[in-house]
Amino acid sequence: MSKYRLDYLDELEAEAIYILREVAGQFEKPALLFSGGKDSITLVHLAMKAFRPGKFPFPLVHIDTGHNFEETITYRDEMVARIGEKLIIGHVQDSINEGKVIEQKGKNASRNALQTVTLLDTIAKHKFDACIGGARRDEEKARAKERIFSVRDEFGQWDPKRQRPELWNIYNGKIHKGENVRVFPISNWTELDVWNYIRRENIPLPTIYFAHQRDCITRNGQLMAASPFLNMDADDKIESKNVRFRTVGDMTCTAAVESYAFEIDDIIHEIASSKISERGARMDDKVSEAAMEDRKKGGYF
């Protein structure tokens, strides 16, 4: 018997690569959903390990709300140029212009929920039958109900009762015409696993993941980056804070945390001792107890 034993990061990596190759083998038109966040960046790195020296058997797809962090868009464009893969962008602004969605009003207005329509339209336009994403089961209780191959109906809707068993790492990608599958290769990873893997693989990230000084306002008990995308008024007091972001999304719903974690080892220590979940900084998850599940049933990623 070999004395060599995979450590847990090797095992997680091997499982994710196997899943990515299963997607390439089972589906005709897959895509990798790319947000510019650490999880989708990790997926791109895993895809390079799975398919290099060849090209990816799928494009990257970014649903752009138009209210993204500048650092995220800069990172996206530089990464795509570096790896030489195809990027497809779906714009929420196009959905607004076409009258398919209505921009929210009020102080807490956000475009985050609007991107579901843009995503479904992008899937339909390009006839994608599988969309790979970086969701993990530890993120949120609705995420924990997902299988790795999560079937969506012809309207892009998710029904937890239609989830298929996945015994012995056997994934069933058979679907009817019009349906598609959302695939989550890092479902079994935790936030800490992702950060340990990023450290081990030396994966570059957008700078907003590391502590930096930023003008912020406090809204609903959360630190939000001061931005023209926020509906700010005279009651909003701008303060310069040392912050970083644990998750990256639309600027109108992604809160910062006060932090002095300037290096990746500091971030790992900070996460290990934190009593607040990663999604605790997402305002869109606080609409109701079932906010994420309701969005997923409507076609959200």
Coordinates of C-alpha atoms in Angstrom, one line a residue:
M1 CA 0.0 0.0 0.0
S2 CA 1.3 3.4 -0.9
K3 CA 2.4 5.6 2.1
Y4 CA 1.2 8.7 0.2
R5 CA -2.1 10.1 1.5
L6 CA -4.0 13.0 0.1
D7 CA -4.6 15.8 2.5
Y8 CA -8.1 17.2 2.8
L9 CA -7.5 20.1 0.3
D10 CA -6.2 17.6 -2.3
E11 CA -9.4 15.5 -1.8
L12 CA -11.6 18.6 -2.2
E13 CA -9.7 19.6 -5.3
A14 CA -9.9 16.1 -6.8
E15 CA -13.7 16.0 -6.2
A16 CA -14.2 19.4 -7.8
I17 CA -12.1 18.6 -10.9
Y18 CA -14.0 15.3 -11.3
I19 CA -17.3 17.2 -11.2
L20 CA -16.1 19.8 -13.7
R21 CA -15.1 17.0 -16.1
E22 CA -18.5 15.3 -15.6
V23 CA -20.1 18.5 -16.7
A24 CA -17.9 18.6 -19.8
G25 CA -18.8 15.0 -20.6
Q26 CA -22.6 15.1 -19.8
F27 CA -23.7 18.4 -21.2
E28 CA -23.7 20.0 -24.7
K29 CA -23.6 23.7 -23.8
P30 CA -22.3 24.3 -20.2
A31 CA -21.2 27.7 -18.8
L32 CA -19.3 28.8 -15.7
L33 CA -21.0 31.6 -13.8
F34 CA -18.4 34.1 -12.8
S35 CA -19.1 36.8 -10.2
G36 CA -15.6 38.0 -9.5
G37 CA -15.8 36.7 -6.0
K38 CA -13.3 34.3 -4.4
D39 CA -15.5 31.2 -5.0
S40 CA -15.9 31.7 -8.7
I41 CA -12.2 32.6 -8.9
T42 CA -11.4 29.3 -7.2
L43 CA -13.6 27.6 -9.8
V44 CA -11.6 29.1 -12.7
H45 CA -8.4 27.9 -11.1
L46 CA -9.9 24.4 -10.7
A47 CA -11.0 24.5 -14.4
M48 CA -7.5 25.3 -15.4
K49 CA -6.3 22.2 -13.6
A50 CA -9.1 20.1 -15.1
F51 CA -8.7 21.1 -18.7
R52 CA -5.3 22.7 -19.4
P53 CA -3.4 22.7 -21.7
G54 CA -6.6 22.8 -23.7
K55 CA -9.2 25.5 -23.6
F56 CA -12.2 25.4 -21.3
P57 CA -15.2 23.5 -22.7
F58 CA -17.4 26.3 -21.6
P59 CA -17.4 30.2 -21.6
L60 CA -17.4 32.3 -18.4
V61 CA -20.7 34.2 -17.9
H62 CA -21.0 37.3 -15.7
I63 CA -24.3 38.9 -14.9
D64 CA -23.4 42.5 -14.4
T65 CA -25.7 44.6 -12.3
G66 CA -24.0 47.8 -13.3
H67 CA -23.5 48.4 -9.5
N68 CA -20.4 46.3 -9.0
F69 CA -17.2 47.2 -7.1
E70 CA -14.7 48.7 -9.5
E71 CA -12.0 46.4 -8.2
T72 CA -14.1 43.4 -9.1
I73 CA -14.6 44.5 -12.8
T74 CA -10.9 45.4 -13.1
Y75 CA -10.0 41.9 -11.8
R76 CA -12.4 40.2 -14.1
D77 CA -11.1 41.9 -17.2
E78 CA -7.5 41.3 -16.3
M79 CA -8.1 37.7 -15.5
V80 CA -9.9 37.0 -18.7
A81 CA -7.1 38.6 -20.7
R82 CA -4.6 36.5 -18.8
I83 CA -6.2 33.1 -19.2
G84 CA -7.5 33.7 -22.7
E85 CA -11.0 32.3 -22.2
K86 CA -14.3 33.5 -23.6
L87 CA -16.4 35.9 -21.4
I88 CA -20.2 36.5 -21.9
I89 CA -21.7 39.4 -20.0
G90 CA -25.4 39.8 -19.3
H91 CA -26.3 43.3 -18.3
V92 CA -29.1 44.1 -15.8
Q93 CA -29.4 47.5 -17.4
D94 CA -30.5 45.8 -20.6
S95 CA -33.3 44.1 -18.7
I96 CA -34.4 47.4 -17.2
N97 CA -34.3 49.2 -20.6
E98 CA -36.4 46.4 -22.2
G99 CA -39.0 46.7 -19.4
K100 CA -38.5 43.2 -18.2
V101 CA -37.7 44.4 -14.6
I102 CA -38.4 47.6 -12.7
E103 CA -35.7 49.4 -10.8
Q104 CA -36.4 49.5 -7.1
K105 CA -37.1 52.7 -5.3
G106 CA -36.3 53.9 -1.8
K107 CA -33.3 54.1 0.5
N108 CA -32.6 50.3 0.4
A109 CA -33.1 49.9 -3.4
S110 CA -30.9 47.3 -4.9
R111 CA -30.4 45.7 -8.3
N112 CA -29.4 42.3 -6.8
A113 CA -32.8 40.7 -7.2
L114 CA -33.2 42.0 -10.7
Q115 CA -30.3 39.9 -12.0
T116 CA -32.4 36.7 -11.9
V117 CA -34.3 37.8 -15.0
T118 CA -31.0 38.7 -16.8
L119 CA -29.5 35.4 -15.8
L120 CA -32.5 33.4 -17.1
D121 CA -32.5 35.4 -20.4
T122 CA -28.8 34.8 -20.8
I123 CA -29.3 31.1 -20.3
A124 CA -32.1 31.0 -22.8
K125 CA -30.3 33.2 -25.4
H126 CA -27.2 30.9 -25.4
K127 CA -29.1 27.7 -24.8
F128 CA -27.0 26.7 -21.8
D129 CA -28.0 23.3 -20.4
A130 CA -25.7 23.5 -17.4
C131 CA -24.4 26.5 -15.3
I132 CA -21.5 25.9 -13.0
G133 CA -21.4 28.1 -9.9
G134 CA -19.4 28.6 -6.7
A135 CA -22.2 28.1 -4.1
R136 CA -21.3 26.1 -1.0
R137 CA -23.6 24.3 1.4
D138 CA -22.1 26.1 4.5
E139 CA -23.1 29.6 3.1
E140 CA -26.8 29.5 3.9
K141 CA -29.5 27.0 4.9
A142 CA -31.2 27.1 1.5
R143 CA -27.8 26.3 -0.1
A144 CA -27.6 23.2 2.2
K145 CA -30.6 21.7 0.4
E146 CA -28.9 21.7 -3.0
R147 CA -27.5 18.7 -4.7
I148 CA -24.2 19.1 -6.6
F149 CA -26.3 18.7 -9.8
S150 CA -29.4 20.8 -9.1
V151 CA -32.1 20.5 -11.8
R152 CA -34.1 23.6 -12.8
D153 CA -37.3 23.4 -14.7
E154 CA -38.0 25.1 -18.1
F155 CA -38.7 28.4 -16.2
G156 CA -35.3 28.2 -14.4
Q157 CA -37.1 27.5 -11.1
W158 CA -35.7 25.2 -8.3
D159 CA -37.9 22.7 -6.5
P160 CA -36.2 21.1 -3.5
K161 CA -38.5 18.1 -3.8
R162 CA -37.2 17.3 -7.3
Q163 CA -33.6 17.0 -6.1
R164 CA -32.0 13.7 -7.2
P165 CA -30.0 11.3 -5.0
E166 CA -26.2 11.5 -5.5
L167 CA -24.9 8.2 -4.2
W168 CA -21.2 7.1 -4.6
N169 CA -20.4 10.3 -6.5
I170 CA -22.7 9.4 -9.4
Y171 CA -24.2 12.5 -10.9
N172 CA -27.3 12.4 -13.1
G173 CA -27.3 15.1 -15.8
K174 CA -30.3 13.9 -17.8
I175 CA -32.8 16.6 -18.4
H176 CA -35.8 17.3 -20.5
K177 CA -35.8 19.9 -23.3
G178 CA -35.8 23.4 -21.8
E179 CA -34.5 22.4 -18.4
N180 CA -31.0 23.1 -17.2
V181 CA -28.8 22.1 -14.3
R182 CA -26.9 24.3 -11.9
V183 CA -23.7 22.5 -10.9
F184 CA -21.8 23.3 -7.6
P185 CA -18.3 21.6 -7.6
I186 CA -17.3 23.2 -4.3
S187 CA -20.5 22.4 -2.4
N188 CA -18.6 20.4 0.2
W189 CA -16.1 23.2 0.9
T190 CA -16.3 25.7 3.7
E191 CA -15.3 29.4 3.6
L192 CA -12.2 28.4 5.5
D193 CA -11.4 25.6 3.0
V194 CA -11.6 28.1 0.2
W195 CA -9.2 30.5 1.9
N196 CA -6.7 27.7 2.8
Y197 CA -6.8 26.6 -0.8
I198 CA -6.3 30.1 -2.1
R199 CA -3.3 30.4 0.2
R200 CA -1.9 27.1 -0.9
E201 CA -2.3 27.7 -4.6
N202 CA -1.3 31.4 -4.4
I203 CA -4.4 32.5 -6.3
P204 CA -4.6 36.3 -6.8
L205 CA -7.9 38.0 -5.6
P206 CA -9.5 41.5 -5.9
T207 CA -8.0 43.9 -3.4
I208 CA -11.4 44.4 -1.6
Y209 CA -10.9 41.0 0.1
F210 CA -8.0 42.5 2.1
A211 CA -8.2 45.3 4.7
H212 CA -8.1 48.8 3.3
Q213 CA -9.4 52.3 4.1
R214 CA -12.7 53.1 2.5
D215 CA -15.4 55.7 3.0
C216 CA -18.5 54.0 4.5
I217 CA -21.9 54.7 5.9
T218 CA -23.8 52.7 8.5
R219 CA -27.1 51.4 7.2
N220 CA -29.4 48.9 8.9
G221 CA -26.5 48.2 11.4
Q222 CA -24.1 47.3 8.5
L223 CA -21.1 49.1 7.1
M224 CA -21.8 49.9 3.4
A225 CA -19.3 51.4 1.0
A226 CA -20.2 55.0 0.2
S227 CA -21.2 54.9 -3.4
P228 CA -23.3 56.9 -5.9
F229 CA -25.3 53.6 -6.3
L230 CA -26.6 53.9 -2.8
N231 CA -29.6 56.2 -2.3
M232 CA -27.8 58.4 0.3
D233 CA -29.3 61.4 2.0
A234 CA -28.3 64.0 4.7
D235 CA -28.8 61.4 7.4
D236 CA -26.0 59.3 6.1
K237 CA -22.7 60.1 7.8
I238 CA -19.6 59.2 5.8
E239 CA -16.7 57.8 7.8
S240 CA -13.4 56.4 6.8
K241 CA -12.9 52.9 8.1
N242 CA -10.5 50.1 7.9
V243 CA -12.6 47.4 6.2
R244 CA -12.6 44.4 4.0
F245 CA -15.4 42.4 2.3
R246 CA -16.0 38.7 3.0
T247 CA -18.3 38.3 0.0
V248 CA -18.5 40.2 -3.2
G249 CA -21.8 41.2 -4.9
D250 CA -23.8 44.3 -5.9
M251 CA -22.5 47.3 -3.9
T252 CA -26.1 48.1 -2.8
C253 CA -26.4 44.9 -0.8
T254 CA -22.9 43.9 0.2
A255 CA -21.7 45.1 3.6
A256 CA -18.1 45.4 4.8
V257 CA -16.6 44.3 8.1
E258 CA -14.1 46.3 10.1
S259 CA -10.8 44.5 9.7
Y260 CA -7.0 44.8 10.0
A261 CA -6.5 41.6 8.0
F262 CA -4.0 42.9 5.4
E263 CA -2.5 39.4 4.6
I264 CA -4.1 36.1 3.8
D265 CA -2.9 34.5 7.1
D266 CA -4.6 37.3 9.0
I267 CA -7.9 36.7 7.1
I268 CA -7.8 32.9 7.8
H269 CA -7.3 33.7 11.5
E270 CA -10.1 36.2 11.4
I271 CA -12.5 33.8 9.8
A272 CA -11.6 31.0 12.2
S273 CA -12.5 33.1 15.2
S274 CA -15.6 34.8 13.7
K275 CA -19.0 34.1 15.1
I276 CA -20.8 35.8 12.1
S277 CA -21.4 33.8 8.9
E278 CA -20.0 34.9 5.6
R279 CA -23.6 35.7 4.3
G280 CA -24.2 37.8 7.4
A281 CA -22.8 40.7 5.3
R282 CA -25.4 40.3 2.6
M283 CA -28.3 42.7 3.0
D284 CA -30.5 40.8 0.5
D285 CA -30.5 37.7 2.7
K286 CA -32.1 39.7 5.5
V287 CA -35.4 40.4 3.7
S288 CA -37.0 37.4 5.3
E289 CA -36.1 34.1 6.9
A290 CA -36.6 32.3 3.6
A291 CA -35.1 35.1 1.4
M292 CA -32.5 32.9 -0.4
E293 CA -34.9 30.0 -0.9
D294 CA -37.5 32.3 -2.4
R295 CA -35.0 33.7 -4.8
K296 CA -33.8 30.3 -5.8
K297 CA -37.3 29.1 -6.5
G298 CA -37.6 32.1 -8.8
G299 CA -34.5 31.2 -10.8
Y300 CA -31.8 32.9 -8.8
F301 CA -28.3 31.3 -8.8

